[in-house]
XYZ file of C-alpha atoms in Angstrom:
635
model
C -4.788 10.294 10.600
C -2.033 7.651 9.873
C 0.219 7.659 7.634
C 3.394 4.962 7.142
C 6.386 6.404 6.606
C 9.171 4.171 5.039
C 12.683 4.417 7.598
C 15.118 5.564 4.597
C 12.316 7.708 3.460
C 12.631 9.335 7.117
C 16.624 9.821 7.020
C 16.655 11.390 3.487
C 13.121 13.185 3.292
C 11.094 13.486 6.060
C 13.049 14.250 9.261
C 12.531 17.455 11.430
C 12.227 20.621 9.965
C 11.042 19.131 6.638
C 7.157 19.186 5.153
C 4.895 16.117 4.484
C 1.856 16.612 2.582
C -0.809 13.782 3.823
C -4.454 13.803 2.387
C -4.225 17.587 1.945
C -2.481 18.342 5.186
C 1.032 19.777 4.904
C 3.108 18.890 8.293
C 6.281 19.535 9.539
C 7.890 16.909 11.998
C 9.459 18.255 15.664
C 13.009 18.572 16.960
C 13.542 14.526 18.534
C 13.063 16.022 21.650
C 9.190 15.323 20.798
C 10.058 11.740 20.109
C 10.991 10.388 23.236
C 9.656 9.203 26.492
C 11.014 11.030 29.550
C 13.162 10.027 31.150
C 15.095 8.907 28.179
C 15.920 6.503 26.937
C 12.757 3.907 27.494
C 12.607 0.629 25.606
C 14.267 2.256 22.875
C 17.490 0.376 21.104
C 20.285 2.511 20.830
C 23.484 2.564 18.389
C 26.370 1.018 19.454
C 28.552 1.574 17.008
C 31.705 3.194 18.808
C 32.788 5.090 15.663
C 29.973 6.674 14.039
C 29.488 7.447 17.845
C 32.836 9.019 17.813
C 32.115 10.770 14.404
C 28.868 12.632 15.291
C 30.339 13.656 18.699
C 33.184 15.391 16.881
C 30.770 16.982 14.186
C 29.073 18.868 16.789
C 31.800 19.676 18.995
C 30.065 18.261 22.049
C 31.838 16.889 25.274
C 28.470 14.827 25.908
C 28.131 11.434 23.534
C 25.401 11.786 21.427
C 22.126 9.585 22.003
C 21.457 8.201 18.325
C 18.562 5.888 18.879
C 17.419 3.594 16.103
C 13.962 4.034 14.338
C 11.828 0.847 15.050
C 8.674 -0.421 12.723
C 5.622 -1.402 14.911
C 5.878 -5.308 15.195
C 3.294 -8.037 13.491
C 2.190 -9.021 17.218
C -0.793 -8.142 17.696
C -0.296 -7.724 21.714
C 2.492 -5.114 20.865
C 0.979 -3.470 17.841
C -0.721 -1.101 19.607
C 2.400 0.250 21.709
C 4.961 0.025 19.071
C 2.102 2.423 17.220
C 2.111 4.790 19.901
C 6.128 4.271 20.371
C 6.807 4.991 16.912
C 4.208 7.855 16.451
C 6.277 10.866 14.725
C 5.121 14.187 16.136
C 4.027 17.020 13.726
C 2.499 19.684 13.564
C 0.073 21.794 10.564
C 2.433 24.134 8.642
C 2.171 25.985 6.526
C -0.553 28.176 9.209
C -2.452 29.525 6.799
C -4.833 27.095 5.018
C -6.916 28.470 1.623
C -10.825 27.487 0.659
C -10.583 25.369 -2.413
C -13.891 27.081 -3.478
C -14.416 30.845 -2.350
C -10.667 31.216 -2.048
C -10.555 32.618 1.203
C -6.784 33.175 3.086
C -6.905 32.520 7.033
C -4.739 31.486 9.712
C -5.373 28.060 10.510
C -7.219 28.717 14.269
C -9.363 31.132 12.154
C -11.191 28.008 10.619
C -13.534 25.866 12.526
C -12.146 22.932 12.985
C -14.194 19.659 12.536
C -14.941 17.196 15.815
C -13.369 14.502 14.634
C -10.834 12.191 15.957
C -9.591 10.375 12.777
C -9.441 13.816 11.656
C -7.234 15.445 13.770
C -6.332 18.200 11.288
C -9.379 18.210 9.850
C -11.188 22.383 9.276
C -14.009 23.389 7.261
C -14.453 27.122 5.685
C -17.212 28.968 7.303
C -18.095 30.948 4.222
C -21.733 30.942 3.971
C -21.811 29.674 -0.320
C -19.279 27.679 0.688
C -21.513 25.984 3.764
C -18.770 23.692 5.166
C -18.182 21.231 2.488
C -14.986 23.345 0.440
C -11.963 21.307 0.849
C -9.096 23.698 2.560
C -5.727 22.884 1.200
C -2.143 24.807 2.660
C -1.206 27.301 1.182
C 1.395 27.375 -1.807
C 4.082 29.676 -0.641
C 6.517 29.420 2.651
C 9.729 31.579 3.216
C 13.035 29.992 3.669
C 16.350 31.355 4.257
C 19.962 29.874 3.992
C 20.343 29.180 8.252
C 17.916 26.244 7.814
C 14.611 29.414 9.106
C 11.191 28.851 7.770
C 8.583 31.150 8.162
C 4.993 31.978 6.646
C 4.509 33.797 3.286
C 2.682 37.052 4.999
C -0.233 37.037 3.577
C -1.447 39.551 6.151
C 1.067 42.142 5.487
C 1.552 41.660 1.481
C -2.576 42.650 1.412
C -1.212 45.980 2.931
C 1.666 46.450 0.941
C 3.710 46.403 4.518
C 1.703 49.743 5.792
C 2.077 49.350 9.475
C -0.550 52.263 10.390
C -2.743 50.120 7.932
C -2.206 47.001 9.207
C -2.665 48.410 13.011
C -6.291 49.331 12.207
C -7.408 46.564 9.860
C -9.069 43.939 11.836
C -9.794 41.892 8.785
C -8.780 38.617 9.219
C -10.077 37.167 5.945
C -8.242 37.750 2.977
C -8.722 36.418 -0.232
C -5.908 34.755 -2.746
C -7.259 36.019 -6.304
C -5.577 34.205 -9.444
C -5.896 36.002 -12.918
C -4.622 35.530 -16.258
C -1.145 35.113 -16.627
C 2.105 35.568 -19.138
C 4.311 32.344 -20.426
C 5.854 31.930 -17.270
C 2.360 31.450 -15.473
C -0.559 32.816 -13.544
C -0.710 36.129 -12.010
C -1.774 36.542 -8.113
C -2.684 39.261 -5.956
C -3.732 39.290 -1.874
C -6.841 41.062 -0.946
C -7.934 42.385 1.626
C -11.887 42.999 1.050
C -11.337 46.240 3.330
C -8.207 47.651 1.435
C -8.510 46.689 -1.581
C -6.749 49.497 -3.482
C -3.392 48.413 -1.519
C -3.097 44.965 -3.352
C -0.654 43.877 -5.994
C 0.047 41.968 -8.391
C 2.698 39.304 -8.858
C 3.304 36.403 -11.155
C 5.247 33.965 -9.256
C 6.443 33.326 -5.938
C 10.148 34.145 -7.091
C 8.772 37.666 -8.273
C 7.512 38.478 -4.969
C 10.413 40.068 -3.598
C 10.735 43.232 -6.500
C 6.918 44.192 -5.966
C 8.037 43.693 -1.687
C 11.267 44.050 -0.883
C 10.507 43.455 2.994
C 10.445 39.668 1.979
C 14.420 39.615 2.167
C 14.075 40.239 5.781
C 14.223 36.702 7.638
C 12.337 36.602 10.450
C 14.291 33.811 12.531
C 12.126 31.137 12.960
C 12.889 28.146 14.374
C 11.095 28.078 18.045
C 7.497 28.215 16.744
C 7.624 25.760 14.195
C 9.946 22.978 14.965
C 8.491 23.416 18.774
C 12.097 23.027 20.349
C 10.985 23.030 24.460
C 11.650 26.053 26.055
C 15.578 26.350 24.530
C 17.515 28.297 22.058
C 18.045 25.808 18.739
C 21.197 24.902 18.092
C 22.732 25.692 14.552
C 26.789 24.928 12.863
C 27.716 29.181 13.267
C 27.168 31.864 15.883
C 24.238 33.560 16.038
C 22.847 35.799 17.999
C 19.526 36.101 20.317
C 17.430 38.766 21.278
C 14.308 37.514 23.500
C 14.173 34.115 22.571
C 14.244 35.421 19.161
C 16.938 35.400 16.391
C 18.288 37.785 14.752
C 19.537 36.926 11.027
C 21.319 38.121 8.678
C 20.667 35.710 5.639
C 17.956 37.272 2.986
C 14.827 35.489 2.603
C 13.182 34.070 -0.138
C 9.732 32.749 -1.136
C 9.411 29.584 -2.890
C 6.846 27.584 -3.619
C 6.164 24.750 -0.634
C 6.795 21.576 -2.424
C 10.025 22.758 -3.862
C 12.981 20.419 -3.791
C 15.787 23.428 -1.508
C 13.163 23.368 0.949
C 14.667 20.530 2.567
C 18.733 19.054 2.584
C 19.264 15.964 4.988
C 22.505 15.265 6.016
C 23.001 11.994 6.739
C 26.217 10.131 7.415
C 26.708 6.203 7.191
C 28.880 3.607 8.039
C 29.548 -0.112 8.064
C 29.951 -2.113 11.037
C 33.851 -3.249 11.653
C 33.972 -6.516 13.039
C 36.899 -7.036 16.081
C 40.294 -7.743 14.651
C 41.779 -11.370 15.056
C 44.593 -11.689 17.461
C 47.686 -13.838 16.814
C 48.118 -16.242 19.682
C 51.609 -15.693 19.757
C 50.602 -12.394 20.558
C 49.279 -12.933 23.791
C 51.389 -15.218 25.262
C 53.785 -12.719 24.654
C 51.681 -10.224 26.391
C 51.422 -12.674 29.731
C 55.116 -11.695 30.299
C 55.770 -10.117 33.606
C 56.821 -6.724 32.782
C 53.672 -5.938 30.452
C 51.756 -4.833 33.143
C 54.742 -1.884 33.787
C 55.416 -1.620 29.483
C 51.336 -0.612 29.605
C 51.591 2.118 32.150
C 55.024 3.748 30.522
C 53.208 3.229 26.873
C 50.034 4.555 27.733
C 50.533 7.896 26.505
C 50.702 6.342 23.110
C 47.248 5.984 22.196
C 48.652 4.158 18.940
C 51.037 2.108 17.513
C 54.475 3.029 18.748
C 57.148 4.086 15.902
C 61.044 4.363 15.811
C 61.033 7.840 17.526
C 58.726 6.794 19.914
C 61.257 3.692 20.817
C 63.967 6.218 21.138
C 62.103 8.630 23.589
C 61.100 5.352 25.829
C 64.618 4.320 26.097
C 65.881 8.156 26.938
C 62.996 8.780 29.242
C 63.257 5.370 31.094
C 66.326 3.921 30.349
C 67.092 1.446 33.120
C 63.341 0.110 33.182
C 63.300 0.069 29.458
C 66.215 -1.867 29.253
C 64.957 -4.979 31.296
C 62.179 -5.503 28.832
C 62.423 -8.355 26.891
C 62.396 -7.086 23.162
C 59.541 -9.498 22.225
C 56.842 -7.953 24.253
C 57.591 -4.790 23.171
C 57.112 -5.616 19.703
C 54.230 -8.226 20.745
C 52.902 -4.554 22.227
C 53.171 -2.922 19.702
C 51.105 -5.065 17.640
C 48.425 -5.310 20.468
C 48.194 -1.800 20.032
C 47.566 -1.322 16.768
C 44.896 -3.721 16.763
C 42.800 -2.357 19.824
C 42.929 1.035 19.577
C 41.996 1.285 15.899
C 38.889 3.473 16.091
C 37.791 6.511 13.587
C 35.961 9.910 14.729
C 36.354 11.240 11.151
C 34.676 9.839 7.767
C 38.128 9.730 6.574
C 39.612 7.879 8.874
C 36.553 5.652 9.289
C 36.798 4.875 5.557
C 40.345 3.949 6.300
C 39.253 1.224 8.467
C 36.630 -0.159 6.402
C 38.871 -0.646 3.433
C 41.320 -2.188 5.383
C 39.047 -4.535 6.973
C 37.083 -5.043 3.596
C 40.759 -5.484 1.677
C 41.911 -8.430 4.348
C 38.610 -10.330 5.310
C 40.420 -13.178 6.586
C 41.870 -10.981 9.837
C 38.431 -10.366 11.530
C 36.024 -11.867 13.343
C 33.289 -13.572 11.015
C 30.105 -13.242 12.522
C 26.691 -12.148 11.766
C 27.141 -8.376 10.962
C 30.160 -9.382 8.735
C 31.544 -12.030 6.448
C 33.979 -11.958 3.644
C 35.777 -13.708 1.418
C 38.420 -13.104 -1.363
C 38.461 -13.806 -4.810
C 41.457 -15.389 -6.115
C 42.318 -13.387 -9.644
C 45.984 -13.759 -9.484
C 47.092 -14.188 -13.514
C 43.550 -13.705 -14.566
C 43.081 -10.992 -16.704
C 40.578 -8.584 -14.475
C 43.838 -8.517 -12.429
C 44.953 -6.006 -15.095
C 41.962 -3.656 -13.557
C 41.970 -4.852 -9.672
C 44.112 -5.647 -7.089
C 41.448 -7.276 -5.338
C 38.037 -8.445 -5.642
C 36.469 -9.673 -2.230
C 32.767 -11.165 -1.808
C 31.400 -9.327 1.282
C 28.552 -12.436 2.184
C 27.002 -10.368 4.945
C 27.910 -6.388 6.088
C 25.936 -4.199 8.727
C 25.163 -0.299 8.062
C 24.556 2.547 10.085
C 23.130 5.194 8.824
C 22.438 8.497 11.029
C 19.956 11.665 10.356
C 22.398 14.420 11.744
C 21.468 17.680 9.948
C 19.587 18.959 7.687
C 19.920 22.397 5.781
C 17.557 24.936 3.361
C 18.484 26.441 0.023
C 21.473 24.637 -0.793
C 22.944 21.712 0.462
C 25.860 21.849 3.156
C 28.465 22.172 1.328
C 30.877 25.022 0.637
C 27.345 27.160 -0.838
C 26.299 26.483 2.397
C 27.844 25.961 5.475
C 24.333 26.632 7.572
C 22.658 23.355 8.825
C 20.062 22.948 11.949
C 20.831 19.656 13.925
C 17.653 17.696 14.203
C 17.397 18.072 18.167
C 18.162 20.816 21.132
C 21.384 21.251 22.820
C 20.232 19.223 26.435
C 19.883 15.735 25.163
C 21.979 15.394 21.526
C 19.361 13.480 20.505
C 20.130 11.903 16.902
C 17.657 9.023 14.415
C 19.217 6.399 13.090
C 18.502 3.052 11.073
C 20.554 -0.046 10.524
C 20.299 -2.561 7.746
C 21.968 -5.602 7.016
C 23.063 -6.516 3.446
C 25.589 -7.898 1.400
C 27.935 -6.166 -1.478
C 31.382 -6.318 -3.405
C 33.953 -4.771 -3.132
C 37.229 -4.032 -5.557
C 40.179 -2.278 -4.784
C 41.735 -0.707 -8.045
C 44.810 -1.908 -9.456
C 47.642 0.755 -8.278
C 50.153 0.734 -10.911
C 47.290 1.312 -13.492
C 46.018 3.564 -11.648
C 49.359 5.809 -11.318
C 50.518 5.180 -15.025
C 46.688 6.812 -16.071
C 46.653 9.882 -13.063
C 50.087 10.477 -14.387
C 48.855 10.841 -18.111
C 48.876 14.511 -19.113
C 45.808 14.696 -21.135
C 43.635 13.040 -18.464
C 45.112 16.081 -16.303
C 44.348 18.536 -18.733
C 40.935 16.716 -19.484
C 40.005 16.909 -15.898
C 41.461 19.792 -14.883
C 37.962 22.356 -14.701
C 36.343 19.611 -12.821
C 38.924 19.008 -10.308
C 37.847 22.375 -8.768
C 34.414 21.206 -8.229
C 35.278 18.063 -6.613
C 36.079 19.721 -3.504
C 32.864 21.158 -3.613
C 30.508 18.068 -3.438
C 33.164 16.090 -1.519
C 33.168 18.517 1.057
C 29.719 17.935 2.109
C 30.562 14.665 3.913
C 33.986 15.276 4.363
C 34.597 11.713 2.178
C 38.076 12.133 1.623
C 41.505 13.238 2.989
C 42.720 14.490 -0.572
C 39.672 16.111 -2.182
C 41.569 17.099 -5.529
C 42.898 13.929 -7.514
C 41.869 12.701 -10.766
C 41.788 9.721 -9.521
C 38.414 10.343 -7.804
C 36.534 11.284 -11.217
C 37.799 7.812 -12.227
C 36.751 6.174 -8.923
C 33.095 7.346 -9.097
C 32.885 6.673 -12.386
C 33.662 2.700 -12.816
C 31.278 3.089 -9.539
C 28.330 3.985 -11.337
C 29.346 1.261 -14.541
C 29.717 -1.412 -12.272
C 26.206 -0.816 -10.759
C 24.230 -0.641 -14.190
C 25.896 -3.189 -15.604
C 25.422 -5.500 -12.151
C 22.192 -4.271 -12.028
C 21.345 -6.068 -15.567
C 23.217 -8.734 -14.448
C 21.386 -9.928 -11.302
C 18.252 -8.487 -11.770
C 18.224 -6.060 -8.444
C 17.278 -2.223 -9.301
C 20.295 0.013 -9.560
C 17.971 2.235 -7.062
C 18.467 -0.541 -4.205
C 21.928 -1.032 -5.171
C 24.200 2.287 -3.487
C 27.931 2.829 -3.868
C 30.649 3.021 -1.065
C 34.122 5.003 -2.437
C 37.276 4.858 -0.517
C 40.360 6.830 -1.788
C 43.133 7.919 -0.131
C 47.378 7.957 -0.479
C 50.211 6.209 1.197
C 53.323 7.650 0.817
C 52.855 9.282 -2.725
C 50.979 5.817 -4.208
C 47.149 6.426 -4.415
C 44.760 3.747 -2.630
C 41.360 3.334 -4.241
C 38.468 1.296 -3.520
C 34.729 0.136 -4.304
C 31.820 -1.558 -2.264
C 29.048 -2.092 -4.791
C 26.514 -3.315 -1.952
C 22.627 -3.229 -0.653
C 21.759 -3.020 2.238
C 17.858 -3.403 4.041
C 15.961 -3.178 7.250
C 14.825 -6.496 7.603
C 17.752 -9.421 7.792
C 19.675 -9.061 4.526
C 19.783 -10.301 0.950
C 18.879 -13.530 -0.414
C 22.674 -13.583 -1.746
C 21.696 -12.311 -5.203
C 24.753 -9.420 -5.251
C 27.336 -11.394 -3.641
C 26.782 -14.014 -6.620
C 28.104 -12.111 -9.223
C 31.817 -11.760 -7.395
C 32.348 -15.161 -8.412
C 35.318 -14.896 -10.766
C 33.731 -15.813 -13.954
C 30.680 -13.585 -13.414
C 32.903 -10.466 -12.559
C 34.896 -11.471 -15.856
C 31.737 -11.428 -17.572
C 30.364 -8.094 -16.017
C 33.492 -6.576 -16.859
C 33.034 -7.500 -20.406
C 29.672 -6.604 -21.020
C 30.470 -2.675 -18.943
C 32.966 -2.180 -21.143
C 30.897 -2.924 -24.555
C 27.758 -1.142 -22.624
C 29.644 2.125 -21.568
C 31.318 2.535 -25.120
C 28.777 3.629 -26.822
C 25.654 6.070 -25.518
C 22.251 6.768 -27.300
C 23.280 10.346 -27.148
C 26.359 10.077 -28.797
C 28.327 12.223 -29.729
C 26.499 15.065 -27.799
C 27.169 13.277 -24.598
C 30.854 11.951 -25.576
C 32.362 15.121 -27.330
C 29.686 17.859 -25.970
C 30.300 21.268 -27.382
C 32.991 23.538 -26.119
C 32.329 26.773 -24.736
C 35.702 29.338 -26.484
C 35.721 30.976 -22.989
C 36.704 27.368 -21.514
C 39.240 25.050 -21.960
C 36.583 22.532 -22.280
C 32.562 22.615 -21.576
C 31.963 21.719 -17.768
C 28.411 21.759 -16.607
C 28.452 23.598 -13.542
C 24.801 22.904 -12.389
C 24.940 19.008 -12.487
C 29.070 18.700 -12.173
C 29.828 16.104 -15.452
C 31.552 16.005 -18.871
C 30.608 13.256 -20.433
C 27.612 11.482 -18.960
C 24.095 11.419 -19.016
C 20.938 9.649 -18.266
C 21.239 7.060 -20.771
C 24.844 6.123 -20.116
C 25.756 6.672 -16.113
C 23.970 8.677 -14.221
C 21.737 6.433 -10.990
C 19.020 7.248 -8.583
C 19.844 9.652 -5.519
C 19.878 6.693 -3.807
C 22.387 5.072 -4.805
C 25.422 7.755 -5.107
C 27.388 9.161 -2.797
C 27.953 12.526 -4.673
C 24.624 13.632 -6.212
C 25.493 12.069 -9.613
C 28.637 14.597 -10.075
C 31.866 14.428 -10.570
C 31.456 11.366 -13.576
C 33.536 11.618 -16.911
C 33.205 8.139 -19.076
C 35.952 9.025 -20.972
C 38.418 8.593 -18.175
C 37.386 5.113 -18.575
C 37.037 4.198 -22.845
C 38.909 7.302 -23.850
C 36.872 8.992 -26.766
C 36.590 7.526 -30.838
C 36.074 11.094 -31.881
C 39.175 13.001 -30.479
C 42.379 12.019 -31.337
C 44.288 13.184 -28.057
C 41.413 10.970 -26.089
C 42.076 7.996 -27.733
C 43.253 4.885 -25.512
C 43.419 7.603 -22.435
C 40.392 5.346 -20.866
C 41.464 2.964 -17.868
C 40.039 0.092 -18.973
C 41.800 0.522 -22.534
C-alpha cells in the first residue's frame, strides 16, 4: 500500500501519534525512532540552522543538541527511486485495533480477522462470517479514547458489552461482538455493544460523547503511549512529570471518547524560522582587530558573551586596570562591535524574531546569497510613509520549519500545557522541512502607531480581548510582551494585506502565510510584517516580491482600504450585538470582534494565531458608532 504524503501535510497533520485513513485503513505513524537507519544518521541531510537548533534544545531542556533531520521526496532518477522509496518510507501501524464488518457488523480485534496473503495489501483482512463469505469490506472502528497528556487508547468494546462486570468478563470467552445501530433522536443514531452471549448486559447510547453517563469507567485513562506509538523499549517522554508503574503510566487526566476523525484528536506543534544570513563586517573593523593587544582584550572580554556596555567598561578597568589601560581605545570599541556582530544568535522565538526583523529591516548589512536577498523600498515623502517606516522587497528568504510536539484535546497553550515530543529521550530525534521563497516585509510606522495604542477608546475597545491574546500567543511563545493593543492591530493589517495581495498577484491567500514581529525598545513599540511564501522545491517565480514595487504597494494599499471598509455581513460583523453582562460582545470560541469569513479571516495555513485575535475596526474605525469613528489606523 502506498500512499504520498505531501511534506507540510506531514508537519501540520500527519506526524507521530496522529491517524491517517488510507483506502479504509486508519494508521497511526511511530515515534522517529522508527524512521531512521541505525546507526544514525545515514545519508540523511540534517538542519543546520544554529538557532532553531538552539531553540528546540532549550524547549526540551536537553544538554544533548537535538538531531532535526530534514524530510526528503524520493528523486525523479530512476536508479535512486527505489532507495529514496524505501528511505522515505513512514512507519505505521493499524489503529484503531478493532476493525468492524461493513455487512454482518461484527466487532473484533484486528488479529481476530484473517488476514488476506497479499503483499500490496499489507493491511488487508477479510470477515470470516459465514453470510458474509470473505468479500464484506472491514472498516476501523468509529470511536478511540483520548485524554489531555497526548494518551490514546481503544474504545473498549470488550468491556462496554459487559457493562465493566469483571467476574463477567473473566468467564466470557466471546471474542465476537457485534456493533448494533438503531433508530435515533435529533442529535443522531442510537448504538449498543453486544455480546451474543450476554446480551441482557448491553446498553444503549446515542453518541460517542454520551458514552461516559451510561459508563463512567471511560474517564479512567489508561496511559497509553508504549503500545501504540511503538517507542523501543523506553519510557516516552512528555512536557510534565509523570509517573511509572511497570512500564506503564499512571494518569491522572479523565478520558474521553470521541469520534476518530475528529479535529482535537491531533495538535502539531510546529515552530519555524527564517534563515539569517552572516552579518557584513566593516573593514575598518578588522584592521582594527589585527592590533597586538586583541589577542589579550579577547581573553579578559570573554566572559562577555555580548556586546560590552558602560558598566561593563567600568568593571574591566577596576578589575584590570594596568592591562586595561595600555589598550588602545580603538580596538576596544572596534571589539565591541565585533562582538555584537558574531555572537548574535537566538534560543528563544522571541529573541529569534528579534534577529529576523533586524536583518529583514537593514538588508543592505548581510551577506546576499542564495538563502537571502533584500532590498529596500525608497518611500521617503510618499504618502504610504504615513503607514510604514519601511517597506523592503525580500527577493529570496530560506525557512525552517520543525515538527516538535504535538498534543490531544486542546492545543498547547495555557488549556493545555500537555504535549508528547515526536521521538524517545536517547536520540532527540526531530522532522523538519525547508523551503525557499520570497515575501515582503513592512515595518509599521512608530509614531502612528503610539498616537493610536495611546487612544483611549481603542483601549477600552480592546480591552476583553487583550486577555485572550496571551492565550493563543502563548502557544509559540511569539512575543516578549503578550498584552498590547498593538498586536490586535498587527495581525490584523496582516491578514488585509494578504487578501488584498492575494487579488493582486493572483497567488492563493492559502500559499501566502504571515510572519509578525512585535516587540518594545525603551517604552516605543517595534512592529513588523513579512507577507511571504515559501515552497519545497527552489522558490517563487518572483510573483510576491513584484508587488513591493512602490507604485503597486500604493495601489494595494488603496484598494485594502476600500476592500476592508465595507463587509457583506455588515453591520452584524462591524457592530455585532452586545451581550449587557459585557462591556462589549467577544467571541470566546474563535477569539474576534469584528471579522468574519467574508472580510478577514485566511486558511490555517497561512496565520500564525488560528485566525484570532483580528478586530477591523482598529484599522477603518466603525460608520455606525460614533466613539469608533476615525479610531482606525489607516484613517
Amino acid at each position: 500500500m502506498v500512499k504520498k504524503i505531501r511534506k507540510n501535510s506531514f508537519l501540520w497533520h500527519y506526524g507521530p501519534g496522529s491517524l491517517i485513513y488510507i483506502d479504509g485503513v486508519s494508521l497511526m505513524p511511530l515515534a522517529l525512532d522508527h524512521w531512521v537507519e541505525r546507526p544514525f544518521p545515514r545519508k540523511r541531510p540534517m538542519v543546520n540552522d544554529t538557532n532553531i537548533i538552539n531553540i528546540v534544545k532549550n524547549m526540551i531542556q536537553s544538554d544533548l543538541s537535538p538531531n532535526i533531520f530534514l524530510i526528503s521526496e524520493p528523486k525523479d532518477d530512476d536508479k535512486d527511486r527505489k532507495l529514496d522509496r524505501k528511505k522515505n518510507r513512514i512507519p505505521a501501524r493499524m489503529f484503531p485495533t478493532y476493525l468492524e464488518c461493513q455487512s454482518c457488523r461484527t466487532v473484533k480485534k484486528i488479529k481476530n480477522f484473517a488476514k488476506i496473503n497479499n503483499p500490496k495489501r499489507p493491511f488487508a483482512y477479510k470477515c470470516s462470517n459465514i453470510d458474509c463469505k470473505g468479500k464484506s469490506k472491514l472498516k476501523p472502528v468509529r470511536w478511540v479514547k483520548i485524554c489531555e497528556r497526548g494518551h490514546i487508547d481503544d474504545f473498549p468494546f470488550f468491556k462496554v458489552a459487559h457493562d465493566f462486570n469483571q467476574e463477567i468478563m473473566r468467564k466470557c470467552d466471546n471474542i465476537s461482538l457485534k456493533l448494533v445501530i438503531l433508530p435515533g433522536d435529533a442529535s443522531g443514531a442510537a448504538y449498543k455493544v453486544v455480546c451474543e452471549d450476554h446480551e441482557e448486559l448491553a446498553k444503549v447510547f446515542s453518541s460517542a460523547e454520551s458514552t461516559t453517563a451510561k459508563f463512567p469507567q471511560l474517564k479512567k485513562c489508561s496511559g497509553q503511549y508504549k503500545e501504540y506509538l511503538n517507542f523501543p523499549s523506553i519510557k516516552p517522554r512528555v512536557s510534565d512529570s509523570m509517573v511509572f508503574e511497570n512500564d506503564l503510566l499512571k494518569c491522572n487526566k479523565e478520558s474521553r471518547v470521541i469520534l476518530r476523525g475528529k479535529g482535537n484528536i491531533y495538535y502539531s506543534r510546529v515552530i519555524n524560522s527564517i534563515t539569517i544570513p552572516t552579518r557584513l563586517i566593516d573593514p575598518a573593523i578588522l584592521s582594527e582587530l589585527k592590533h597586538p593587544s586583541t589577542k589579550d582584550m579577547k581573553i579578559i572580554l570573554r566572559k562577555f558573551n555580548r556586546k560590552p556596555d558602560e558598566d561593563d567598561l567600568e568593571e574591566l578597568e577596576e578589575d584590570y586596570g594596568e592591562i586595561f589601560d595600555k589598550y588602545d581605545t580603538n580596538v576596544f570599541e572596534a571589539y565591541k562591535l565585533f562582538l555584537d556582530l558574531i555572537n548574535k544568535s537566538a534560543d528563544t522565538i522571541p529573541s529569534l524574531r528579534r534577529l529576523e526583523f533586524q536583518t529583514l529591516e537593514y538588508p543592505d548589512e548581510y551577506t546576499q546569497s542564495i538563502i537571502f536577498q533584500a532590498s529596500a523600498v525608497n518611500i521617503d515623502n510618499k504618502p504610504i510613509s504615513k503607514y510604514f517606516e519601511k517597506i523592503v522587497q525580500v527577493h529570496r528568504l530560506k525557512e525552517t520549519r520543525v515538527l516538535l510536539s504535538y498534543s490531544r484535546v486542546h492545543p498547547f497553550g495555557k488549556e493545555n500545557k500537555n504535549e508528547v515530543f515526536i521521538s524517545s529521550t536517547n536520540q532527540n530525534l526531530f522532522a523538519a522541512i525547508e523551503g525557499f521563497g520570497e515575501g515582503i516585509f513592512f515595518k509599521l510606522n512608530s509614531e502612528r502607531l503610539l498616537m493610536w495604542a495611546n487612544n483611549e477608546t481603542i483601549k477600552n475597545r480592546l480591552s476583553g480581548l487583550i486577555n485572550l491574546i496571551s492565550e493563543y500567543t502563548y502557544r509559540n511563545d511569539m512575543f516578549e510582551d503578550h498584552k498590547s493593543e498593538e498586536i490586535v492591530l498587527l495581525h490584523t493589517l496582516s491578514h488585509a494585506l494578504i487578501n488584498q495581495i492575494a487579488l493582486n498577484s493572483g497567488y492563493s491567500s492559502a500559499s501566502i502565510r504571515e510572519r509578525l514581529y512585535f516587540f518594545k525598545e525603551n517604552g516605543v513599540s517595534i512592529a513588523g510584517i513579512l507577507i511571504y511564501t515559501s515552497g519545497s522545491g527552489s522558490g517563487s517565480l518572483g510573483g510576491l516580491v513584484e508587488q513591493g514595487k512602490l507604485q503597486n504597494i500604493q495601489n494595494i494599499m488603496d484598494d485594502m482600504i476600500d476592500t476592508i471598509s465595507w463587509c457583506s455581513h455588515d453591520p452584524a460583523c462591524i457592530d455585532p450585538p452586545i451581550d449587557e453582562s459585557e462591556k462589549i460582545r467577544i467571541d470566546f470560541q474563535t477569539g474576534v470582534l469584528s471579522a468574519c469569513h467574508s472580510c478577514l479571516l485566511l486558511g490555517e495555513t497561512s496565520c500564525e494565531l488560528w485566525n484570532q485575535i483580528l478586530d477591523r475596526v482598529t484599522l477603518i474605525g466603525s460608520e455606525v458608532d460614533d466613539n469608533l469613528k476615525g479610531v482606525g489606523f489607516l484613517k
